[in-house]
mmCIF file of C-alpha atoms in Angstrom:
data_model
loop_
_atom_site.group_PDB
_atom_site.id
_atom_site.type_symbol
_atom_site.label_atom_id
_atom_site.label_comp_id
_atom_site.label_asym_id
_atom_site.label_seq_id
_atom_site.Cartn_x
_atom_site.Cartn_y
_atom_site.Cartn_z
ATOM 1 C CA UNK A 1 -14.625 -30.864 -67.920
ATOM 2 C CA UNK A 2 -12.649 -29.930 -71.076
ATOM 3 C CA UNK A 3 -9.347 -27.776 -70.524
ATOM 4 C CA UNK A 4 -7.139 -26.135 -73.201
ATOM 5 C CA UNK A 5 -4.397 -23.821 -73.503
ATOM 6 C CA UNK A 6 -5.413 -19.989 -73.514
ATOM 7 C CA UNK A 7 -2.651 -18.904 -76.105
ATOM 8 C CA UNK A 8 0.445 -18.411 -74.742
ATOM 9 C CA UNK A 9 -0.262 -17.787 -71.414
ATOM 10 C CA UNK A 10 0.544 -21.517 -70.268
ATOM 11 C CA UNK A 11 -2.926 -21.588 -68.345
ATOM 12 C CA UNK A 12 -4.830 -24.360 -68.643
ATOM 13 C CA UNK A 13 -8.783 -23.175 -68.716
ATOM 14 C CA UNK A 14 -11.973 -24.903 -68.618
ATOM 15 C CA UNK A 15 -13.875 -24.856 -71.448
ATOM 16 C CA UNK A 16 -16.939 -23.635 -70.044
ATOM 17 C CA UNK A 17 -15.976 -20.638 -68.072
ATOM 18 C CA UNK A 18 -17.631 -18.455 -65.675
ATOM 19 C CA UNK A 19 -18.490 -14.918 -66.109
ATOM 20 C CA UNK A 20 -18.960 -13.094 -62.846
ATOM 21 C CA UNK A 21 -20.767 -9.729 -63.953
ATOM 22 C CA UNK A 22 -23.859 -10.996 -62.915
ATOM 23 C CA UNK A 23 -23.114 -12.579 -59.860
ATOM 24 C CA UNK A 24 -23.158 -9.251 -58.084
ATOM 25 C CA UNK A 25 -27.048 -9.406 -59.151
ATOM 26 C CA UNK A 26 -27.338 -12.029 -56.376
ATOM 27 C CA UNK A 27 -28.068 -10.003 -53.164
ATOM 28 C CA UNK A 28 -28.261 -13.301 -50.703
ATOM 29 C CA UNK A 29 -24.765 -13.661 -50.784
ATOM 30 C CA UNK A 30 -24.783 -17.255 -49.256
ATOM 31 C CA UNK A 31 -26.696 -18.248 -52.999
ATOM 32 C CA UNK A 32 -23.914 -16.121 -54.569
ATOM 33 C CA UNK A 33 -21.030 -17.975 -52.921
ATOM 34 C CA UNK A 34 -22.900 -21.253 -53.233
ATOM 35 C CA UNK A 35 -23.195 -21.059 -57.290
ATOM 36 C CA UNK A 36 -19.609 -19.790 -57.050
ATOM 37 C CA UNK A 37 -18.229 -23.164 -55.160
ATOM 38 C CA UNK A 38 -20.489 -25.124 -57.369
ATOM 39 C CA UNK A 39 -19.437 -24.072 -60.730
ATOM 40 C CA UNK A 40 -14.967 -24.866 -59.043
ATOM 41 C CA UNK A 41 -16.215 -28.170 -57.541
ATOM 42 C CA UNK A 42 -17.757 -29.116 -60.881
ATOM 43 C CA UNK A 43 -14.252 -28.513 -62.509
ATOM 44 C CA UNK A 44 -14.763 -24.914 -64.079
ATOM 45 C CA UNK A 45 -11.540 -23.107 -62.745
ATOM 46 C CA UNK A 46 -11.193 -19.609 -64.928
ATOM 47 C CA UNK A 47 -13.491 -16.783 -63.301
ATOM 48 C CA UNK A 48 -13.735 -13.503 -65.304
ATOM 49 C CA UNK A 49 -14.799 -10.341 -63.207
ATOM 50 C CA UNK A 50 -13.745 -6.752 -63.313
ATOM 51 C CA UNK A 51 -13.235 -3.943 -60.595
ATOM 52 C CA UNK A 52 -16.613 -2.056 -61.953
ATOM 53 C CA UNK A 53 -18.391 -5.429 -60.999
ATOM 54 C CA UNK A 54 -19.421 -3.918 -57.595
ATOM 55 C CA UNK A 55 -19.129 -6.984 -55.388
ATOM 56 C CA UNK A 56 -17.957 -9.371 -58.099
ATOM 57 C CA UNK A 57 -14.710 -9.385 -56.742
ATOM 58 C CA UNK A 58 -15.127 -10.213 -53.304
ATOM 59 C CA UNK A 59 -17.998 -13.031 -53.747
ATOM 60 C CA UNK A 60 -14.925 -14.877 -55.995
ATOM 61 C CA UNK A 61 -12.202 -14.123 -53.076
ATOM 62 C CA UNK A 62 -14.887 -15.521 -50.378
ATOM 63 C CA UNK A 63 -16.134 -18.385 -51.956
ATOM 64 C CA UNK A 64 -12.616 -19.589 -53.484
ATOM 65 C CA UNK A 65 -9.698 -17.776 -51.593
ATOM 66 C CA UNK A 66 -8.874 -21.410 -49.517
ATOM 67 C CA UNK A 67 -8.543 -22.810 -53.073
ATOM 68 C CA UNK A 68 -6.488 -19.756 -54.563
ATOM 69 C CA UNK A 69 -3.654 -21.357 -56.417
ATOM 70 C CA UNK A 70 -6.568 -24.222 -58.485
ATOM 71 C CA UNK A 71 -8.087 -21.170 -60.568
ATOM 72 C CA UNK A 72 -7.609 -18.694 -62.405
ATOM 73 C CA UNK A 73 -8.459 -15.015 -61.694
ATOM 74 C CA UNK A 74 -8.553 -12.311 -64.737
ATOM 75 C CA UNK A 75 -9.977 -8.861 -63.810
ATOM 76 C CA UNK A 76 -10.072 -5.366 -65.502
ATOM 77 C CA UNK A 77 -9.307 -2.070 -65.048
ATOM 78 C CA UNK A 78 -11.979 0.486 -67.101
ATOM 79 C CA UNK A 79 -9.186 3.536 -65.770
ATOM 80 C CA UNK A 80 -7.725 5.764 -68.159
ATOM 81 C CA UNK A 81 -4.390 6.695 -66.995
ATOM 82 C CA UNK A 82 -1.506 4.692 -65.352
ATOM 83 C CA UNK A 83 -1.895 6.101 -62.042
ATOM 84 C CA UNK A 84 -5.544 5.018 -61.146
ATOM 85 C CA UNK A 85 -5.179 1.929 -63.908
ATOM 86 C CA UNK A 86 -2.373 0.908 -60.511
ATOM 87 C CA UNK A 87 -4.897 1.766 -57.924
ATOM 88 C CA UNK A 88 -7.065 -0.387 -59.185
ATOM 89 C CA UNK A 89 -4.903 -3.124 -59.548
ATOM 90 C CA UNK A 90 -4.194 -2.857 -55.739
ATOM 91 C CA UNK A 91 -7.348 -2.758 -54.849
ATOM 92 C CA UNK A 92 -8.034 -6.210 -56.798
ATOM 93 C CA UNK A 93 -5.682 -7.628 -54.955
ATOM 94 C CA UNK A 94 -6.821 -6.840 -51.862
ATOM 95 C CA UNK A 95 -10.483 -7.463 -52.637
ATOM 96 C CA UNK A 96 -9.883 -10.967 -54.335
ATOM 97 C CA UNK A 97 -7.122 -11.503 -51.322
ATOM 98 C CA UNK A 98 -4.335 -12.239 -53.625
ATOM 99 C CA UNK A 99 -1.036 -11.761 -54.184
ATOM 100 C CA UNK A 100 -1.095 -12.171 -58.124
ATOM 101 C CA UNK A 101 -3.846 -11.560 -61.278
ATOM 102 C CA UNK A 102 -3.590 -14.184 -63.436
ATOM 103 C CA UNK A 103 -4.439 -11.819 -65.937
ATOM 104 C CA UNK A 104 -4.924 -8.515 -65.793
ATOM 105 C CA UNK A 105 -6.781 -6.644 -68.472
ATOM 106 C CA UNK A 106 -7.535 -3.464 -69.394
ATOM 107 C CA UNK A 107 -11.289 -3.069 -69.602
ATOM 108 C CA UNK A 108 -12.070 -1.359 -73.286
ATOM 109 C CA UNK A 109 -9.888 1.101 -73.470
ATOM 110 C CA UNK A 110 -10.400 3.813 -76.485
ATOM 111 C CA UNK A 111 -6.468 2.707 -77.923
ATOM 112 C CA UNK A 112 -4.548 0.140 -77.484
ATOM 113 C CA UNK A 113 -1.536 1.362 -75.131
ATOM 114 C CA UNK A 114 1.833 0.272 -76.598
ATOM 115 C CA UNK A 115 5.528 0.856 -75.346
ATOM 116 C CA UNK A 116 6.426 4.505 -75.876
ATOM 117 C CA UNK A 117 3.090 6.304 -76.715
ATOM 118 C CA UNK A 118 3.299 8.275 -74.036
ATOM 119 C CA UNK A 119 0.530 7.374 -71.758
ATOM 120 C CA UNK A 120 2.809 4.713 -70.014
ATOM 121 C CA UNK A 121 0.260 2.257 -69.470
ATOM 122 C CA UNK A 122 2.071 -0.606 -71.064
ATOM 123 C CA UNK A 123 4.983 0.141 -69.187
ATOM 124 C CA UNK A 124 2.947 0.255 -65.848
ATOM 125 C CA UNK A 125 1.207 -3.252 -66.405
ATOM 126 C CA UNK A 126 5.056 -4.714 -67.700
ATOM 127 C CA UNK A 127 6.554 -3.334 -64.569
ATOM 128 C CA UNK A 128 3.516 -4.971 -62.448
ATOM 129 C CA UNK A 129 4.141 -8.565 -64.357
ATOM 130 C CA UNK A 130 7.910 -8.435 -63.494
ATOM 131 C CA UNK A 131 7.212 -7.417 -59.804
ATOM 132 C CA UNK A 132 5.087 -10.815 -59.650
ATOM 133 C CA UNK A 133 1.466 -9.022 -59.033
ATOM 134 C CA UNK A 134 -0.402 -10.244 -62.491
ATOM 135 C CA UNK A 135 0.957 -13.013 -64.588
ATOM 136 C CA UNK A 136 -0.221 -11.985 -67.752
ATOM 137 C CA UNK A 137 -1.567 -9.196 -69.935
ATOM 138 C CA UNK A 138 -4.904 -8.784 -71.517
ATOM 139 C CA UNK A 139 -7.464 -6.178 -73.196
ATOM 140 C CA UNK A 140 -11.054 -6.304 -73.623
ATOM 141 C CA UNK A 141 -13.086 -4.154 -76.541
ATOM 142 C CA UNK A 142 -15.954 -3.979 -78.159
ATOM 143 C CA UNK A 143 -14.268 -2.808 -81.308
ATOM 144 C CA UNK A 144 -12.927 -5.452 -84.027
ATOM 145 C CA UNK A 145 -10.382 -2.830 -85.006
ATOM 146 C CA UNK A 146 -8.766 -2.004 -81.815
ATOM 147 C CA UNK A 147 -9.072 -5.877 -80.914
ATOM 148 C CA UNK A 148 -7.474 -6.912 -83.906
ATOM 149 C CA UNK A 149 -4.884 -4.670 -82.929
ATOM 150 C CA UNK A 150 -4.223 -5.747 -79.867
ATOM 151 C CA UNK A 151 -3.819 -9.155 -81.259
ATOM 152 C CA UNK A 152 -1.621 -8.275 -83.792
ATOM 153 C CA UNK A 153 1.118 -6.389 -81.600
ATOM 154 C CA UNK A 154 2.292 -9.038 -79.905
ATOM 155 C CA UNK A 155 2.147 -7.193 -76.515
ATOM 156 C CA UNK A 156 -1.450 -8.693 -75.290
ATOM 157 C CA UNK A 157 -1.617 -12.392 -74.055
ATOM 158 C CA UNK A 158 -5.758 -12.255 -73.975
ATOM 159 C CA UNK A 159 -8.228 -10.558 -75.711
ATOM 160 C CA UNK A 160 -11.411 -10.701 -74.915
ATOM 161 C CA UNK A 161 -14.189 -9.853 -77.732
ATOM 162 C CA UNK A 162 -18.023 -10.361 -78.019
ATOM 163 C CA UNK A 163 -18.531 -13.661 -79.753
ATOM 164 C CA UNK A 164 -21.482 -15.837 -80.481
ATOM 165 C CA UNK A 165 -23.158 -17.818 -83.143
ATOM 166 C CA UNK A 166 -24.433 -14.304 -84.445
ATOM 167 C CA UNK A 167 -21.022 -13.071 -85.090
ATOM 168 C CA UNK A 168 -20.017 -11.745 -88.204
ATOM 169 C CA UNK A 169 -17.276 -13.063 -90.551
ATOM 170 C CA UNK A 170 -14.950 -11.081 -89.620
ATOM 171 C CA UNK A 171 -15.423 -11.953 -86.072
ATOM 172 C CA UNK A 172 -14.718 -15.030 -86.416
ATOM 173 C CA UNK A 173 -12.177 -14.163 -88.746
ATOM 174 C CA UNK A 174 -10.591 -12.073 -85.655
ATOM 175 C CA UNK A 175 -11.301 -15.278 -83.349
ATOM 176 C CA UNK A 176 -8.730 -17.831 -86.302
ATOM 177 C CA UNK A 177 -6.280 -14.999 -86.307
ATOM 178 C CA UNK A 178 -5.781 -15.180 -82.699
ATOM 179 C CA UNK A 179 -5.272 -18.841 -82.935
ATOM 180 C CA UNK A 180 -2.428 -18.381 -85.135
ATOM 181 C CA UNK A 181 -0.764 -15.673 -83.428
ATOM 182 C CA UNK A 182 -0.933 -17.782 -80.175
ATOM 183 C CA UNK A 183 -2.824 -15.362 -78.587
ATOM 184 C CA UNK A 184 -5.597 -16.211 -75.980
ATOM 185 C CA UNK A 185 -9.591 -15.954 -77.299
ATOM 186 C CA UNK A 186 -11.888 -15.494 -74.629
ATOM 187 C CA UNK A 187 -15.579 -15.033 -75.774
ATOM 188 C CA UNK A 188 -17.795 -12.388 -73.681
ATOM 189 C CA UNK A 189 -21.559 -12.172 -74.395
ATOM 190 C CA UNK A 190 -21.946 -15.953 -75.938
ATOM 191 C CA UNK A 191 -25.894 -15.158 -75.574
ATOM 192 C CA UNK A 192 -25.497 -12.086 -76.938
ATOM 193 C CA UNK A 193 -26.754 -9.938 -73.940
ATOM 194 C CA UNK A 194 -29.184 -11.837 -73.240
ATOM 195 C CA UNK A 195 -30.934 -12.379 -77.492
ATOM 196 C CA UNK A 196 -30.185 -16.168 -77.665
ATOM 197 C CA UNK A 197 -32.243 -18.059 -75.407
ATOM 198 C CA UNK A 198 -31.159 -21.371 -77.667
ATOM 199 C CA UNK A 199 -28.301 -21.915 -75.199
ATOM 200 C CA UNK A 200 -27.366 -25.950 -76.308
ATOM 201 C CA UNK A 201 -27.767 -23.827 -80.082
ATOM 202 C CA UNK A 202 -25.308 -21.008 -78.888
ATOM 203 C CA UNK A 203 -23.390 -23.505 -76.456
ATOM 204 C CA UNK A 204 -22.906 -26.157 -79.381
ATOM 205 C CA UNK A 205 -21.461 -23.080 -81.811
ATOM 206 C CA UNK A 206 -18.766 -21.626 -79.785
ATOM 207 C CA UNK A 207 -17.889 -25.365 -78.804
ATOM 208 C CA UNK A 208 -16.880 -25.434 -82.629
ATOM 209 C CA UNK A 209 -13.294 -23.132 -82.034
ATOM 210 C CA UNK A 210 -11.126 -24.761 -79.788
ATOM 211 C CA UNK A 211 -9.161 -21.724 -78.923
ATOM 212 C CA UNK A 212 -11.966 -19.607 -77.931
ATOM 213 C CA UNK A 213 -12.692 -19.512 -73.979
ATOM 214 C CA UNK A 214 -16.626 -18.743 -73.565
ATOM 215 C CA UNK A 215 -17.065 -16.471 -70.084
ATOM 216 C CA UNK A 216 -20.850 -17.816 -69.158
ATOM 217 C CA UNK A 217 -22.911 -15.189 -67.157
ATOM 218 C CA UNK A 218 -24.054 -17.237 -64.717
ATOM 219 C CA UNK A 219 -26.609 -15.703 -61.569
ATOM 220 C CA UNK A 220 -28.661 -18.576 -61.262
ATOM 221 C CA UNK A 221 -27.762 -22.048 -60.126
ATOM 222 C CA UNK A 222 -30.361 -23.397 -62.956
ATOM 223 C CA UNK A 223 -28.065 -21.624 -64.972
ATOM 224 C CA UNK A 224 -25.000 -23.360 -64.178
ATOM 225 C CA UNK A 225 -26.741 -26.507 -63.813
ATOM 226 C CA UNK A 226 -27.668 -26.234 -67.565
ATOM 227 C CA UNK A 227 -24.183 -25.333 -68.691
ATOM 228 C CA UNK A 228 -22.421 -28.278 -66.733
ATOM 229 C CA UNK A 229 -25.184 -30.860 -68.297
ATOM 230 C CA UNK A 230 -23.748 -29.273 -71.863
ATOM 231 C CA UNK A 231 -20.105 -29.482 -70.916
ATOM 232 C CA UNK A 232 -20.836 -33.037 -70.279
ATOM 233 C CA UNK A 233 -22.625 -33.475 -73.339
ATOM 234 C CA UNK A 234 -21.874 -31.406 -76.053
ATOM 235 C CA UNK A 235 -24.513 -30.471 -78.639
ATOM 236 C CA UNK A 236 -23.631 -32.325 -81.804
ATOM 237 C CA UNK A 237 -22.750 -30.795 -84.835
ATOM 238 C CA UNK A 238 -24.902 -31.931 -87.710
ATOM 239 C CA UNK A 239 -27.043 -30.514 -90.932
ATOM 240 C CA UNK A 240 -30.279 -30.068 -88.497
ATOM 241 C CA UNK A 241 -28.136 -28.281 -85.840
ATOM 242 C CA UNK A 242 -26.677 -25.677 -88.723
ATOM 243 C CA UNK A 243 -29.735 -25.213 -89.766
ATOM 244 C CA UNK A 244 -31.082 -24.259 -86.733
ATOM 245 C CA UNK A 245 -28.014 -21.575 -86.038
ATOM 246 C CA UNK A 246 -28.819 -20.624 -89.914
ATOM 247 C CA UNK A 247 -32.360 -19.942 -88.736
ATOM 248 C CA UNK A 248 -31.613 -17.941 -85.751
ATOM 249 C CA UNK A 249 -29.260 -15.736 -87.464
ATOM 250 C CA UNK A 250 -31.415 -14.934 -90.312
ATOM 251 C CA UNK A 251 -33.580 -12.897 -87.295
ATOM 252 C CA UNK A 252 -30.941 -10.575 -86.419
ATOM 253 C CA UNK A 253 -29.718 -7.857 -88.916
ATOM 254 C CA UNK A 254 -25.899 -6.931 -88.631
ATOM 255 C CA UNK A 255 -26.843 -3.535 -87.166
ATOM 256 C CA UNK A 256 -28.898 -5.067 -83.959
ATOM 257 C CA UNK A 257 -28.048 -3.274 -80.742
ATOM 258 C CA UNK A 258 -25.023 -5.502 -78.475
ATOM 259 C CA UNK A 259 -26.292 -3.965 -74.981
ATOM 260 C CA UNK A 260 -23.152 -2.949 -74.801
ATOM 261 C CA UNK A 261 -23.963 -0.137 -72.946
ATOM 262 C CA UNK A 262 -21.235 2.265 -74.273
ATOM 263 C CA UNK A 263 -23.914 4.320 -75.638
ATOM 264 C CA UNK A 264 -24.415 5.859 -72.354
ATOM 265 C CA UNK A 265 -25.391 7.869 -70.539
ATOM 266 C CA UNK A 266 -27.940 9.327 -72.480
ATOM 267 C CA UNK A 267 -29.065 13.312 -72.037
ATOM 268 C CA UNK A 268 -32.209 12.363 -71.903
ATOM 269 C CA UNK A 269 -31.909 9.977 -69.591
ATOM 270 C CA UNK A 270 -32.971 7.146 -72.143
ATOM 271 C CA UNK A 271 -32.160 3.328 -71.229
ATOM 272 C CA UNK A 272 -30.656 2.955 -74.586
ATOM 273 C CA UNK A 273 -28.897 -0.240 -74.529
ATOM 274 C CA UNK A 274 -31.951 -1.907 -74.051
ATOM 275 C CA UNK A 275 -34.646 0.247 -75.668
ATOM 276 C CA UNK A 276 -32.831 0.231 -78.780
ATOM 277 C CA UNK A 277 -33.501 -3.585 -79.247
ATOM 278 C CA UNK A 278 -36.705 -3.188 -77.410
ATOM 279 C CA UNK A 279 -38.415 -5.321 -80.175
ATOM 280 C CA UNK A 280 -36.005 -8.122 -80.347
ATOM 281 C CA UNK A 281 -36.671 -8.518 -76.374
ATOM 282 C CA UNK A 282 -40.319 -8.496 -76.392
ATOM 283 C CA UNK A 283 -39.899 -11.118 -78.991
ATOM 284 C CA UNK A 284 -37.307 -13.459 -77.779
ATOM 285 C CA UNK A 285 -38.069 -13.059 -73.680
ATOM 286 C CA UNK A 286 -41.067 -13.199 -71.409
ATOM 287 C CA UNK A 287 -42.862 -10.306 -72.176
ATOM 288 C CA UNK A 288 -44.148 -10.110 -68.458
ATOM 289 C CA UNK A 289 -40.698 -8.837 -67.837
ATOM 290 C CA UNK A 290 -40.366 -5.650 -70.045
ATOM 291 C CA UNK A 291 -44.625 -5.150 -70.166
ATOM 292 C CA UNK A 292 -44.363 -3.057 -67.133
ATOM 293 C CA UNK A 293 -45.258 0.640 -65.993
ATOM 294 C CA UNK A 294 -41.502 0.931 -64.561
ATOM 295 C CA UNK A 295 -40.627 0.347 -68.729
ATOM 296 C CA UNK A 296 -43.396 2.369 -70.185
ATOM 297 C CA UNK A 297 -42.195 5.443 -68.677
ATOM 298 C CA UNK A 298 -38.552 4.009 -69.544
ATOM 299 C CA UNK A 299 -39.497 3.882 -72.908
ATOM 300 C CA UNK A 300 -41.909 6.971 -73.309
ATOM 301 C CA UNK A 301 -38.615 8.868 -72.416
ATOM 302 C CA UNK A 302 -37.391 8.221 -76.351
ATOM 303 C CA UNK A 303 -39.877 11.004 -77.274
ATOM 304 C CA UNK A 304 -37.488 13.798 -75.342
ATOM 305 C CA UNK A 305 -34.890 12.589 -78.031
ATOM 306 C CA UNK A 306 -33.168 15.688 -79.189
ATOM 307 C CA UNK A 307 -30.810 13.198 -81.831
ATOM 308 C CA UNK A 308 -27.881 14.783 -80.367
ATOM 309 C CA UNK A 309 -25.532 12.162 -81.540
ATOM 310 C CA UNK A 310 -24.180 11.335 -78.548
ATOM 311 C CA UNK A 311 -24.485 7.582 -78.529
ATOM 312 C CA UNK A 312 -23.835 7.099 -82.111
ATOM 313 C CA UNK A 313 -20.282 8.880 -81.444
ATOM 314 C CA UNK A 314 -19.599 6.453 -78.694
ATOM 315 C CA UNK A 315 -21.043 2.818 -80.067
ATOM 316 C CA UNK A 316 -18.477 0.488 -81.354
ATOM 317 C CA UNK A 317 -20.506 -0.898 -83.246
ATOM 318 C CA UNK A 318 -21.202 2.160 -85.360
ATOM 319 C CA UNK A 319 -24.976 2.000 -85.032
ATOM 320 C CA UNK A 320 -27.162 4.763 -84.833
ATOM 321 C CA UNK A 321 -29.450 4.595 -82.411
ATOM 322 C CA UNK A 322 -31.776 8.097 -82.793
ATOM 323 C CA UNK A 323 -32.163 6.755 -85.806
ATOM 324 C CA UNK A 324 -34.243 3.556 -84.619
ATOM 325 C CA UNK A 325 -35.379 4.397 -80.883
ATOM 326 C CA UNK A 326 -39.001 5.397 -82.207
ATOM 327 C CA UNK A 327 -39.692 1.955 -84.271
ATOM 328 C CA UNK A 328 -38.726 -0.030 -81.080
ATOM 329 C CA UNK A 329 -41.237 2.457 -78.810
ATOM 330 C CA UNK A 330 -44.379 2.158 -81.664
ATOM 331 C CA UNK A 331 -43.737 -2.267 -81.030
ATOM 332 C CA UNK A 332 -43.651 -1.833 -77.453
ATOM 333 C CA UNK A 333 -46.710 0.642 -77.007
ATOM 334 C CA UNK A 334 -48.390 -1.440 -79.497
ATOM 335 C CA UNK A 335 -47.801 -4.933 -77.278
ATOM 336 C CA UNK A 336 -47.668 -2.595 -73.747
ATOM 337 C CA UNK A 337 -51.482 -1.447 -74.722
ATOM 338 C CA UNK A 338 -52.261 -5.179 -75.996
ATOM 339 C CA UNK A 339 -50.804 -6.994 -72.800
ATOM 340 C CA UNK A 340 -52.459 -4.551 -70.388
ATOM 341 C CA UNK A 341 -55.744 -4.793 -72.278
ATOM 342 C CA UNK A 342 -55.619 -8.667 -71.209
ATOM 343 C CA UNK A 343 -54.368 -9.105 -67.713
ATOM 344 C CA UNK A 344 -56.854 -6.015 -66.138
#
């Protein structure tokens, strides 16, 4: 296992990096804490979970609380204000049986809370760091702007950003600048929500930026299996592998859907972060999986659609989603009908 320096935080993280949203997927929670032990005792010592994970939290503290002071812990807080953004904190703390965050982040917040703006976050999470109860100071967003930011003021130690081998320019513009400002690069959705199923393709990428800290959403010990056998073996970089990441991202346009999920909820109750790349799914994942009646209705709920606005208003990405829910339900009822049709 590979370890370097997260910015200026003086933490030494591996590489290949676990991401603990979906662990709280796992309902047996012996397999949960089993994967969990696995992916420490094969040298991957930075877990990344938040206190909206449900049981994220606690599967980490049980499966790696006799081995506290070997990893490091960052969690979020999604609050809004300083008072509950402190609540949360304790509760962390008590869940992942702790006495200090390694680093603490805010979960994507709508600003970026500085000194003196009067919401007195900043000052809250300072005052936490000097009382010893998180070590350092980090922000996660879906937004290049407010990321960028964050980066930029000097006040953040992490930022965590999407980042994959479908990211834009500027991405991976905002992925250098960190590296020069010292400032620690760690890489949610490296699959892309789930799009990329080319993992050595979409491992081997990332592997190319040396500051940036992937956070692998691992459920499945398969999964971690897979990730450990790359780790050990990196993908190597050559003409035939660019050209495969060349290929892949000549699929996507820039305005595919993230799954992001800030879209929601919807009025009408639609599943957007998923329906709204519908077509991408059925083409790039078992189909047996979204060819259901549970999705049909799911789907079938885009025609109660009023094009309020709502999720436009709130994507970070800027995309538009009444605008394209209808194309993605015309591909699925065209395969739904199809793959019915043939497994009567």
């Amino acid at each position: 296992m590979e370890y370097v320096a997260l910015g200026k935080t003086k933490l030494l993280a591996s590489r290949t990096s676990f991401g603990a949203l979906p662990i709280q997927r796992v309902k047996d929670s012996t397999e949960a804490l089993t994967i969990i032990r696995k992916a420490y005792e094969s040298g991957i010592n930075f877990f990344d979970t938040a206190r909206t994970y449900s049981d994220s939290e606690s599967k980490i503290s049980s499966a790696l609380c006799d081995v506290r002071n070997d990893i490091i812990i960052a969690t979020k807080s999604a609050s809004k204000n300083k008072n509950d953004i402190l609540e949360d904190l304790h509760t962390s703390l008590k869940t992942l049986r702790t006495d200090y965050i390694d680093i603490y982040q805010l979960h994507n917040p709508h600003f970026v809370p500085k000194p003196n703006d009067g919401s007195e976050i900043y000052e809250t999470l300072k005052q936490a760091q000097q009382q010893g109860k998180i070590r350092c100071i980090g922000i996660t967003s879906h937004s290049r702007i407010l990321a960028l930011d964050a980066a930029l003021s000097g006040l953040y130690d992490t930022v965590q950003y999407p980042f994959s081998l479908l990211s834009s320019p500027e991405e991976i513009d905002l992925a250098k600048m960190c590296n020069q400002l010292n400032v620690g690069f760690i890489a949610m959705k490296p699959l892309c929500g789930g799009l990329l199923t080319n993992i050595p393709l979409a491992f081997g990428f990332i592997r190319q930026y040396e500051n940036i800290i992937p956070i692998w959403g691992i459920q499945k010990q398969t999964e971690l299996e897979q990730l450990l056998s790359l780790e050990a073996q990196p993908p190597i970089i050559n003409a035939d592998f660019n050209a495969a990441v060349e290929a892949e991202q000549q699929e996507f346009s820039i305005n595919f859907c993230r799954s992001c999920g800030y879209c929601q909820p919807c009025p009408a109750n639609i599943p957007i972060e998923n329906a709204n790349r519908m077509s991408l799914l059925l083409k790039r994942s078992p189909k047996e999986i979204w060819l259901t009646p549970e999705w049909n209705e799911k789907m079938n709920r885009i025609e109660n659609c009023t094009k309020c606005g709502e999720c436009a208003n709130r994507c970070p990405y800027h995309l538009k989603p009444f605008e394209t829910l209808k194309t993605h339900l015309a591909d699925f009822r065209a395969q739904y009908e199809e793959f019915n049709a043939t497994h009567k």
